[in-house]
Short mmCIF file of N, CA, C and O in Angstrom, two decimals:
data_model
loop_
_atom_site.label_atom_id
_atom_site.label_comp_id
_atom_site.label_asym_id
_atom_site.label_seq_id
_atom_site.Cartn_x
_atom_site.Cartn_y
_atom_site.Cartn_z
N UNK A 1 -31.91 -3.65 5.18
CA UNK A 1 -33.14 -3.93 4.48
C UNK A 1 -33.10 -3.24 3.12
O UNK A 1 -32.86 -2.08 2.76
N UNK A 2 -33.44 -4.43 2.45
CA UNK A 2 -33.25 -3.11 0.69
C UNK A 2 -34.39 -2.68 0.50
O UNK A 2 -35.41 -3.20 0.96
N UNK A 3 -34.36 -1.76 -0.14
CA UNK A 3 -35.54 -0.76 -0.27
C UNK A 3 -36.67 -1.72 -1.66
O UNK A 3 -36.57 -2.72 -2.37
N UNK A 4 -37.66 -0.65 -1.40
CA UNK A 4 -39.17 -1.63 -1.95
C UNK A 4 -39.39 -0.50 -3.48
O UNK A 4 -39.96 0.59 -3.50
N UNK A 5 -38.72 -1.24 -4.64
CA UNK A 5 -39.01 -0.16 -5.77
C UNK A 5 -40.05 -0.61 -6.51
O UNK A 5 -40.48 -1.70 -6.15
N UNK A 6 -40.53 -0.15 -7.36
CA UNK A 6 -41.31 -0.90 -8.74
C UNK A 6 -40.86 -1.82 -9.18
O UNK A 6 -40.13 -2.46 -8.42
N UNK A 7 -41.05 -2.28 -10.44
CA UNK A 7 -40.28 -2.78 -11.70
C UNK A 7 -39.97 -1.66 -12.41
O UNK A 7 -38.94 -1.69 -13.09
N UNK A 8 -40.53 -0.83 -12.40
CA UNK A 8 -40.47 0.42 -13.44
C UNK A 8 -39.18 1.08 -12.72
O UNK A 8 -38.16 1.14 -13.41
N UNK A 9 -39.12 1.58 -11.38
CA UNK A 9 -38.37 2.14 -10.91
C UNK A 9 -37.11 1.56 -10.98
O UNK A 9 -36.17 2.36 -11.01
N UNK A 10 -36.79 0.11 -11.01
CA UNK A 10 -35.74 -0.78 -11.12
C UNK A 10 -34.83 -0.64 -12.46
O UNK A 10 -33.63 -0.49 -12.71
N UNK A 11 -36.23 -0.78 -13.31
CA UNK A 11 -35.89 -0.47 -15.02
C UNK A 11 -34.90 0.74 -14.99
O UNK A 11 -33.68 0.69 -15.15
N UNK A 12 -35.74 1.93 -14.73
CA UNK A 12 -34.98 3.25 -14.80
C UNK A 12 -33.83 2.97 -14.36
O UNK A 12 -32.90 2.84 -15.15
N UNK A 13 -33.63 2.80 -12.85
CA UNK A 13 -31.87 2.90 -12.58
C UNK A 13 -31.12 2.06 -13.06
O UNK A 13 -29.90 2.22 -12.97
N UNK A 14 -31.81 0.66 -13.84
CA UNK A 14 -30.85 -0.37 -14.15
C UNK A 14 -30.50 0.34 -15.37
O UNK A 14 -29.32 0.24 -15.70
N UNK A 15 -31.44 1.23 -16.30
CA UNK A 15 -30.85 1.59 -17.56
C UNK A 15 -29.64 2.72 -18.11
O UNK A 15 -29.01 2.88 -19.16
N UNK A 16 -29.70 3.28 -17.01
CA UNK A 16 -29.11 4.97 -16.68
C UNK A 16 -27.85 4.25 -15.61
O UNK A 16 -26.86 4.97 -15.44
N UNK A 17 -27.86 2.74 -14.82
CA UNK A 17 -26.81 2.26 -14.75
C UNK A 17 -25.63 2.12 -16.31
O UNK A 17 -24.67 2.64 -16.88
N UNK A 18 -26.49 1.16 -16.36
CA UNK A 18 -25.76 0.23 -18.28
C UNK A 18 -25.29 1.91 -19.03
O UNK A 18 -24.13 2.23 -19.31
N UNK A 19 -26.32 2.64 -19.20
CA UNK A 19 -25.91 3.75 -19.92
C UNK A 19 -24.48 4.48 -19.66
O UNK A 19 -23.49 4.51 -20.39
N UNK A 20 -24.68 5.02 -18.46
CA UNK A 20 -23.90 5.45 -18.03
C UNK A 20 -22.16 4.87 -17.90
O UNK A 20 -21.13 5.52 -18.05
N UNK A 21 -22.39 3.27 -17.52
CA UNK A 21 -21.46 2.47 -17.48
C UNK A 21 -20.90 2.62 -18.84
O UNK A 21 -19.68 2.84 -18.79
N UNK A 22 -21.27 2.59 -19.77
CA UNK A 22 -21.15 2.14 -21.33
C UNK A 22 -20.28 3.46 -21.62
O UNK A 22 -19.15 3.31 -22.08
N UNK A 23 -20.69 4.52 -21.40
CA UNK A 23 -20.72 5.89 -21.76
C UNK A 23 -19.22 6.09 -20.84
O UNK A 23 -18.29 6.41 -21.58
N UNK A 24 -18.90 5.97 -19.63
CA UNK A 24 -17.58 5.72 -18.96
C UNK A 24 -16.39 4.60 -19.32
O UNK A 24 -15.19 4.50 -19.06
N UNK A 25 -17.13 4.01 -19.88
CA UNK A 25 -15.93 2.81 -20.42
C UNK A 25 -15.89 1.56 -18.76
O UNK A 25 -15.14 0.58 -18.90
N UNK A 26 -16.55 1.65 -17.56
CA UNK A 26 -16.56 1.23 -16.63
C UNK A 26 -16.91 -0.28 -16.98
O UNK A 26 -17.51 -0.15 -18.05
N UNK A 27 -16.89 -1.28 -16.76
CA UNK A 27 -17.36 -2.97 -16.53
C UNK A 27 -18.28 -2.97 -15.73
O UNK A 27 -18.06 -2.57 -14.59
N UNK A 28 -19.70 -3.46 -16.16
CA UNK A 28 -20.82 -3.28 -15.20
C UNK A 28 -20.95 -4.15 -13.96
O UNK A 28 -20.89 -5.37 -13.87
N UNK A 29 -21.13 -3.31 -13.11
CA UNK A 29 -21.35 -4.85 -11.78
C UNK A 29 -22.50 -4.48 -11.41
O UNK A 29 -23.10 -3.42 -11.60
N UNK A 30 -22.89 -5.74 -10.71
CA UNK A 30 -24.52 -6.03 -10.41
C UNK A 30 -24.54 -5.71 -9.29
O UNK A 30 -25.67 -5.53 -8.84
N UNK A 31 -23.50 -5.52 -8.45
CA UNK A 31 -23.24 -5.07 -6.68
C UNK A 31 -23.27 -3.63 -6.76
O UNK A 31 -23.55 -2.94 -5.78
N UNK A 32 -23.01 -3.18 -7.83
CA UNK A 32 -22.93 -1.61 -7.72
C UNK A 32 -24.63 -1.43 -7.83
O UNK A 32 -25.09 -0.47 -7.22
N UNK A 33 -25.52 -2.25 -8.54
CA UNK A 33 -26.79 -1.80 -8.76
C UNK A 33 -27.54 -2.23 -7.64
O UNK A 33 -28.55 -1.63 -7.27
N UNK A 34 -27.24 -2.88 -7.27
CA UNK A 34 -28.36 -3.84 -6.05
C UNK A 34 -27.94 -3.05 -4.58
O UNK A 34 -28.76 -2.46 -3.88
N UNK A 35 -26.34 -3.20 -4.24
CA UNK A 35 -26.18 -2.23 -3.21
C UNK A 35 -25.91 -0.49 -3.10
O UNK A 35 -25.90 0.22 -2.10
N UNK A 36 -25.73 -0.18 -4.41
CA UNK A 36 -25.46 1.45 -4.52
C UNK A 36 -26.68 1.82 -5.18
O UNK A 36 -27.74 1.98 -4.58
N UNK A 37 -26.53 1.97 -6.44
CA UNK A 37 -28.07 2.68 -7.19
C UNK A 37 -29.18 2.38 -6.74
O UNK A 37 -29.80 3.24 -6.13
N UNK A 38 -29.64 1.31 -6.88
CA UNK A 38 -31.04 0.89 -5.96
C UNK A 38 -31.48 1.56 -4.87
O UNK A 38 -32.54 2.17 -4.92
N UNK A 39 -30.58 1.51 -3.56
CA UNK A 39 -30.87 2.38 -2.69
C UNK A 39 -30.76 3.80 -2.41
O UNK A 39 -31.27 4.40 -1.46
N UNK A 40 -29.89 4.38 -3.57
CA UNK A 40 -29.66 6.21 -3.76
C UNK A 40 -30.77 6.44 -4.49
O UNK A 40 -31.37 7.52 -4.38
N UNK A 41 -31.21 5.45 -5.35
CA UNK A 41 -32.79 5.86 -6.14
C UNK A 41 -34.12 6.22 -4.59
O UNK A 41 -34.65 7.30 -4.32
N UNK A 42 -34.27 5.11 -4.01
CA UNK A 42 -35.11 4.97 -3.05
C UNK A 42 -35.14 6.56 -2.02
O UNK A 42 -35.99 7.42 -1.80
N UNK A 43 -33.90 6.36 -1.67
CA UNK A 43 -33.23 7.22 -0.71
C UNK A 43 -33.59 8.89 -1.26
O UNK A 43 -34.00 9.82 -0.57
N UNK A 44 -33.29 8.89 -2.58
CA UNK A 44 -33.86 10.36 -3.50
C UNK A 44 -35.66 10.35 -3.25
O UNK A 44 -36.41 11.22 -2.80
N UNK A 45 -35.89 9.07 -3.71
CA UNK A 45 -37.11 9.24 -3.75
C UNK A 45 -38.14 9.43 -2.91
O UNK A 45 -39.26 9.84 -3.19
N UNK A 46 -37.52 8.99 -1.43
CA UNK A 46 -38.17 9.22 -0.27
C UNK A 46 -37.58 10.76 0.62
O UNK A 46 -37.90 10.93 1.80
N UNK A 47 -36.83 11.66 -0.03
CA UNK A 47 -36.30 12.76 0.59
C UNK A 47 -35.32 12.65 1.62
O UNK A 47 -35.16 13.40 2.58
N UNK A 48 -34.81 11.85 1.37
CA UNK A 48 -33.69 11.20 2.64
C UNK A 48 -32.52 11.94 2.26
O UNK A 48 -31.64 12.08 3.11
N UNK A 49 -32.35 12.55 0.85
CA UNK A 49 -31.10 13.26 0.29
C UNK A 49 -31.46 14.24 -0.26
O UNK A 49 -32.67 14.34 -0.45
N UNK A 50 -30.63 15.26 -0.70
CA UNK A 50 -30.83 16.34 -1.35
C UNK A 50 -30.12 16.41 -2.33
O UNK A 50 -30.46 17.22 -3.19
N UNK A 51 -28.72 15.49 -2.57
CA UNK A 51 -28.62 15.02 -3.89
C UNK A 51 -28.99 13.65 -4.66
O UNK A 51 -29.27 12.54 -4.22
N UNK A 52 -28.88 14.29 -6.36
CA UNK A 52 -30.27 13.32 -7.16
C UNK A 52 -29.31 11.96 -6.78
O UNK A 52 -28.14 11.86 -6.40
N UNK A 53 -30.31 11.04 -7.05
CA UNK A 53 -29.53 9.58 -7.07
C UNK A 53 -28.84 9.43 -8.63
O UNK A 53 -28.36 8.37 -9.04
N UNK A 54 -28.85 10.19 -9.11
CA UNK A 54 -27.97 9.79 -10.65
C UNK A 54 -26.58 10.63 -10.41
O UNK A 54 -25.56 10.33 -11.03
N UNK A 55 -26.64 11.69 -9.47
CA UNK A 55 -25.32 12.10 -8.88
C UNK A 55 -24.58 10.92 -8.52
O UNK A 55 -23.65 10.35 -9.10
N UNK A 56 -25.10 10.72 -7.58
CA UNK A 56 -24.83 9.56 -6.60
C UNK A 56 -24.16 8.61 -7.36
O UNK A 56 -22.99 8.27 -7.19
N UNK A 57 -24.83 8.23 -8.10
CA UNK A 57 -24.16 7.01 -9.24
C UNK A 57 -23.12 7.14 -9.67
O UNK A 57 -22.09 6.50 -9.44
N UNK A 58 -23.36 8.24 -10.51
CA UNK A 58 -22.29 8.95 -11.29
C UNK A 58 -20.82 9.18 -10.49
O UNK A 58 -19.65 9.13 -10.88
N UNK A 59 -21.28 9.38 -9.54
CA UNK A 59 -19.87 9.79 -8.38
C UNK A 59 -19.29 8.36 -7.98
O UNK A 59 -18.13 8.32 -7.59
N UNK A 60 -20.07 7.13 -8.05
CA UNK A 60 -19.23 6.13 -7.29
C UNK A 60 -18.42 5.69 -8.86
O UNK A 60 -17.19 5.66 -8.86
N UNK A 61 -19.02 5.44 -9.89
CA UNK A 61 -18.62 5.15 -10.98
C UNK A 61 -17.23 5.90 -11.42
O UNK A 61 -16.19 5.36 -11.81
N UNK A 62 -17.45 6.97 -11.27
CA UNK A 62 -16.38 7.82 -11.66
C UNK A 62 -14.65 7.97 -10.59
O UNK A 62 -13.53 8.48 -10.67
N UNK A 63 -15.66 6.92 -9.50
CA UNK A 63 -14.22 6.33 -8.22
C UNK A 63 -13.49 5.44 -8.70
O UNK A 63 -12.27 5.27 -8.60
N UNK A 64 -14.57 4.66 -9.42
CA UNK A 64 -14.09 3.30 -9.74
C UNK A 64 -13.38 3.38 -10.93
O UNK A 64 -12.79 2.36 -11.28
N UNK A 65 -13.28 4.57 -11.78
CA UNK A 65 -12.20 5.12 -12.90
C UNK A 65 -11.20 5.79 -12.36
O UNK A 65 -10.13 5.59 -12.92
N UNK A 66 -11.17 6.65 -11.28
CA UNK A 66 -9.81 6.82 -10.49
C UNK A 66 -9.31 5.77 -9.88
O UNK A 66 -8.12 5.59 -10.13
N UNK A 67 -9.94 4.79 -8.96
CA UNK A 67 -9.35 3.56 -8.51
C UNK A 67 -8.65 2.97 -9.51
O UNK A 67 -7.57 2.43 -9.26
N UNK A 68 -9.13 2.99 -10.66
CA UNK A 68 -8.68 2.31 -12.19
C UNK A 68 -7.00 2.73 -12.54
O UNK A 68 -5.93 2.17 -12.81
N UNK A 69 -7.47 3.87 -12.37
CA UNK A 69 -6.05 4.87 -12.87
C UNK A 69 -5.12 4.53 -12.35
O UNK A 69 -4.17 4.29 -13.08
N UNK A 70 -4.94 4.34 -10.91
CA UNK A 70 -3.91 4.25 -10.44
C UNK A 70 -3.87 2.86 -9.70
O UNK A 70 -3.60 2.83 -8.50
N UNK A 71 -4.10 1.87 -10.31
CA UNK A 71 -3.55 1.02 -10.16
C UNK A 71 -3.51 -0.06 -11.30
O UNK A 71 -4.40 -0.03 -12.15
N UNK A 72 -2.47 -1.06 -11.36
CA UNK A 72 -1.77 -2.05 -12.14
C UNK A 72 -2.87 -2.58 -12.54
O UNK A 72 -3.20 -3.56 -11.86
N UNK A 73 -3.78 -2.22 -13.65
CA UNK A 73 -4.70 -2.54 -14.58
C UNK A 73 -3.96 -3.19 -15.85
O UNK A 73 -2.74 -3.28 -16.01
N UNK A 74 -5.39 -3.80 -17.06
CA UNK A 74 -5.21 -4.46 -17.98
C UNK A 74 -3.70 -3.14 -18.85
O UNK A 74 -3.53 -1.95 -18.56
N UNK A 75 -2.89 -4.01 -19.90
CA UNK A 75 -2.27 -3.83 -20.02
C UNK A 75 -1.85 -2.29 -20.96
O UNK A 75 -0.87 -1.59 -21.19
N UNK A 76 -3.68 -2.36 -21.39
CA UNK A 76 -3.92 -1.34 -22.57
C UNK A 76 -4.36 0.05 -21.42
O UNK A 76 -4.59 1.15 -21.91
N UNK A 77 -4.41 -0.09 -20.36
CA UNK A 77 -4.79 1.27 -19.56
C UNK A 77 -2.60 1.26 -19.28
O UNK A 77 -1.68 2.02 -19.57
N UNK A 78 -2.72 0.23 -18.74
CA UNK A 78 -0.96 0.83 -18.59
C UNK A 78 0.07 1.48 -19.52
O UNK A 78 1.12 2.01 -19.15
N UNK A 79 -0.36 1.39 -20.68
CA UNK A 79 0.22 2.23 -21.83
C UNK A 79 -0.48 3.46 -22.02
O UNK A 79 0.15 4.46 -22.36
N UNK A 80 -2.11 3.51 -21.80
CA UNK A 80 -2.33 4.95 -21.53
C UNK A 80 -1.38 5.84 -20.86
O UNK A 80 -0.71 6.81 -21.21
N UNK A 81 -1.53 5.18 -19.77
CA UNK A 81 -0.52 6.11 -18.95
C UNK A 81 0.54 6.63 -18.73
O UNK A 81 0.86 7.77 -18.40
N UNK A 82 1.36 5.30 -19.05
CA UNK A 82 2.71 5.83 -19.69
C UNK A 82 2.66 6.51 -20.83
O UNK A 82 3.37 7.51 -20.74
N UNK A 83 2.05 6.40 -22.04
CA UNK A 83 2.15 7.37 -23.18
C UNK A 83 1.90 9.39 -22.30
O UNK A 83 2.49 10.47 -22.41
N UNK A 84 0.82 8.91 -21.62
CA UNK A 84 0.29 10.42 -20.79
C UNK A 84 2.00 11.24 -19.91
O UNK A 84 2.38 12.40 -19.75
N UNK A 85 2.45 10.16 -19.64
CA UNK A 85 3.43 10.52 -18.47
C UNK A 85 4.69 10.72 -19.60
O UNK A 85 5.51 11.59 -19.32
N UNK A 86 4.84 10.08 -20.64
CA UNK A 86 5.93 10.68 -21.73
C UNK A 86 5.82 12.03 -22.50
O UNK A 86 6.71 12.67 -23.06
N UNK A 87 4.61 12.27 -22.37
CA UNK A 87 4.57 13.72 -22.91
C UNK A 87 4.73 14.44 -22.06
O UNK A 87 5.65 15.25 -22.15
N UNK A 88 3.71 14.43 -20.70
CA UNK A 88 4.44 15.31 -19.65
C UNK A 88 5.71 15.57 -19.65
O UNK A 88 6.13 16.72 -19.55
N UNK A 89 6.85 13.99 -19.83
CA UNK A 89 7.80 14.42 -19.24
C UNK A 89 8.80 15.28 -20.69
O UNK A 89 9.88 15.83 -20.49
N UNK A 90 8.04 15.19 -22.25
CA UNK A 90 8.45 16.17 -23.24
C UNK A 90 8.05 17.84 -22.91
O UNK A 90 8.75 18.83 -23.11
N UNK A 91 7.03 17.79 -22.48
CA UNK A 91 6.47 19.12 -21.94
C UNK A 91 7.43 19.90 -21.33
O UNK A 91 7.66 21.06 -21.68
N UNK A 92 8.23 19.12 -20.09
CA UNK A 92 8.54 19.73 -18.77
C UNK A 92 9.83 20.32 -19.77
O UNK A 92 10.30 21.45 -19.89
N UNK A 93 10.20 18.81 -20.49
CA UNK A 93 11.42 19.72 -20.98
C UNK A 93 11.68 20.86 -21.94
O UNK A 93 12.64 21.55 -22.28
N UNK A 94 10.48 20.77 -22.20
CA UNK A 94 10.43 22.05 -23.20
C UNK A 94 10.43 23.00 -22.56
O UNK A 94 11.06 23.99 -22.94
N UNK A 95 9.66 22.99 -21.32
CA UNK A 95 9.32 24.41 -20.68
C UNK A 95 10.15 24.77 -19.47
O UNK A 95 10.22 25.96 -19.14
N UNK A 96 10.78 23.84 -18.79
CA UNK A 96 11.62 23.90 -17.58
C UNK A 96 12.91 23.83 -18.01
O UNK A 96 13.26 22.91 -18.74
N UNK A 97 13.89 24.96 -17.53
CA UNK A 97 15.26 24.96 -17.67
C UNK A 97 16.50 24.05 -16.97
O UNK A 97 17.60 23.67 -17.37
N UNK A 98 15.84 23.93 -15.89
CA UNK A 98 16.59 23.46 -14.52
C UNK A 98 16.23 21.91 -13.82
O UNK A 98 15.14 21.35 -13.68
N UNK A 99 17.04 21.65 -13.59
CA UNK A 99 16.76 19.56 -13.09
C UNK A 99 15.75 20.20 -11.90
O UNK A 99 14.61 19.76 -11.77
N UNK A 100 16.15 21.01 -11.25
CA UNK A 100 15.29 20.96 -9.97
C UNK A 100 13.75 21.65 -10.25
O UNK A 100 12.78 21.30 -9.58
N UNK A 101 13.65 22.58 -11.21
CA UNK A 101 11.98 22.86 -11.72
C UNK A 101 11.40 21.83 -12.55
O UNK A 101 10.17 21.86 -12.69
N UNK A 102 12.07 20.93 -13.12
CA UNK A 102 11.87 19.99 -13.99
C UNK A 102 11.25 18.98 -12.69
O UNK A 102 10.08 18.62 -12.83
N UNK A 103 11.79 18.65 -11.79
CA UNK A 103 11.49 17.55 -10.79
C UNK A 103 10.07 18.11 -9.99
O UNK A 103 9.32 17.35 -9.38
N UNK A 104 9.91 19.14 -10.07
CA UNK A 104 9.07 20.15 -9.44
C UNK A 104 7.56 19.77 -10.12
O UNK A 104 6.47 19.33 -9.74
N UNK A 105 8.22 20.22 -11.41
CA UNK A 105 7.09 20.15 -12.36
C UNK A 105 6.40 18.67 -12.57
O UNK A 105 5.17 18.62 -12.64
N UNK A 106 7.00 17.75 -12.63
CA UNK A 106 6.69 16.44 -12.87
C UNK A 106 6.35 15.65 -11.40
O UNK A 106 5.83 14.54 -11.39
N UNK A 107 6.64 16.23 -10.44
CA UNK A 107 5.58 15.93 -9.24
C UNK A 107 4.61 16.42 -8.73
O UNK A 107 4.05 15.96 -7.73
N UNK A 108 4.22 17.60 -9.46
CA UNK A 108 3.06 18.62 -9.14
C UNK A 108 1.93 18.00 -10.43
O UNK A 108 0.73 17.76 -10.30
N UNK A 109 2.45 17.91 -11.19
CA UNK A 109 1.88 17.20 -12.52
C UNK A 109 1.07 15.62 -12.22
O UNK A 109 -0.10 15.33 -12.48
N UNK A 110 2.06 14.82 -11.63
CA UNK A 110 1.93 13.35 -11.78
C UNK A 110 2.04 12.94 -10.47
O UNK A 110 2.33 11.74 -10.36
N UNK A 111 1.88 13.69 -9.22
CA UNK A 111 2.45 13.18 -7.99
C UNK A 111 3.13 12.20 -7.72
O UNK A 111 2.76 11.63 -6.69
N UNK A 112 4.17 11.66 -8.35
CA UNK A 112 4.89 10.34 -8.24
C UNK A 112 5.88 10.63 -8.42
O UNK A 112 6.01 11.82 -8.71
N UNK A 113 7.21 9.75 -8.37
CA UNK A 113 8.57 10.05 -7.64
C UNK A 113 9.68 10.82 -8.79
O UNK A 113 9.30 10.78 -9.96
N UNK A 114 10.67 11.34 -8.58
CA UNK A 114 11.65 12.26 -9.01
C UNK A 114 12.13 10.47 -10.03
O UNK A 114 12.19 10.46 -11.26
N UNK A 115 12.36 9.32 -9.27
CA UNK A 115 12.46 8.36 -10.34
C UNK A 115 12.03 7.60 -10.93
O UNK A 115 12.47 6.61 -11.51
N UNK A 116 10.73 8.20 -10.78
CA UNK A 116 9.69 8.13 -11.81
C UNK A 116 9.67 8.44 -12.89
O UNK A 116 9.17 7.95 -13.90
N UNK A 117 10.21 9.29 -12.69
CA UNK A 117 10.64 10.99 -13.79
C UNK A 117 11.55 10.15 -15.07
O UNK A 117 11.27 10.06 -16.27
N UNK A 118 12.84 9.54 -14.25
CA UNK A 118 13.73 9.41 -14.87
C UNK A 118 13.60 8.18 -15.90
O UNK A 118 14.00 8.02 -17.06
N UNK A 119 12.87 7.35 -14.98
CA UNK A 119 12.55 6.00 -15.92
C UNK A 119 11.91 6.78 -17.29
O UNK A 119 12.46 6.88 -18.39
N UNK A 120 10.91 7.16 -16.98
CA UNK A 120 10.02 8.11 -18.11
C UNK A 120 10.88 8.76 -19.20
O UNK A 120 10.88 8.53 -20.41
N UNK A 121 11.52 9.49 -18.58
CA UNK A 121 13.07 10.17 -19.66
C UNK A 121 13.56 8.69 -20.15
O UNK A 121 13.53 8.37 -21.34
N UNK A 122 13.90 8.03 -19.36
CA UNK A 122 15.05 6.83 -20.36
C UNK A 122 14.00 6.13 -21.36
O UNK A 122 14.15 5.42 -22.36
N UNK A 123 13.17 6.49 -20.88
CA UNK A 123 12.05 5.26 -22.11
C UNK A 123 11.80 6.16 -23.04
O UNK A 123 11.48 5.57 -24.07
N UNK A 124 11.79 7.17 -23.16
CA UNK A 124 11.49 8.65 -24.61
C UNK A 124 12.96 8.78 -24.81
O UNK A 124 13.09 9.18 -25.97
N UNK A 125 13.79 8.67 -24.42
CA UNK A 125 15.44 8.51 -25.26
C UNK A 125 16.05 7.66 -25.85
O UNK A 125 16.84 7.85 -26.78
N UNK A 126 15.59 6.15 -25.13
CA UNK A 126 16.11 4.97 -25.82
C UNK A 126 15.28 5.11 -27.47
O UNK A 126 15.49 4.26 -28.34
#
């Protein structure tokens, strides 16, 4: 059963949705407002929680930017990442002496594979 808000109350979370969305770089969905915010608003508002419903928001939104991260997104987040993972892997070499602290470092860093590593090296050498 969905919960019984105002218009006013609707307003608020729809705006501090968009805001927030805008402000994360996130793509707005209308499922996130109708089945998530809507009811963490209600749910705050009736004492059913003890955290605010703009937590709440904020926390699923901010999933849906880790879900983002790590996986095979538009083409301009996949060069984020690789650019992120080429400096790491300039870093390591600056600071690590040894193949095996180097491999250390770049899986404690990036949790992903030793040839991971290497692709990363051949693409900053070529």
């Amino acid at each position: 059963m969905k919960p019984k808000l105002s218009p006013k109350e609707c307003l608020e979370v729809a705006e501090f949705l968009i805001t927030e969305s805008q402000r994360l770089g996130c793509r707005l969905d209308i499922r996130l407002l109708v089945d998530k915010a809507l009811p963490d608003f209600a749910q705050h508002r009736n004492h059913n929680t003890e955290t605010h419903w703009k937590d709440l928001v904020l926390a699923t939104l901010e999933e849906q930017l880790l879900a983002l991260k790590y996986t095979r997104g538009p083409s301009a987040l996949r060069k984020m990442v690789k650019a992120d993972e080429h400096q790491i892997v300039r870093d390591i070499l600056a600071t690590w002496p040894t193949r095996a602290d180097r491999i250390t470092a770049w899986q404690e860093q990036t949790q992903k594979s030793e040839r991971a590593s290497y692709r990363r090296l051949r693409e900053i050498s070529v």
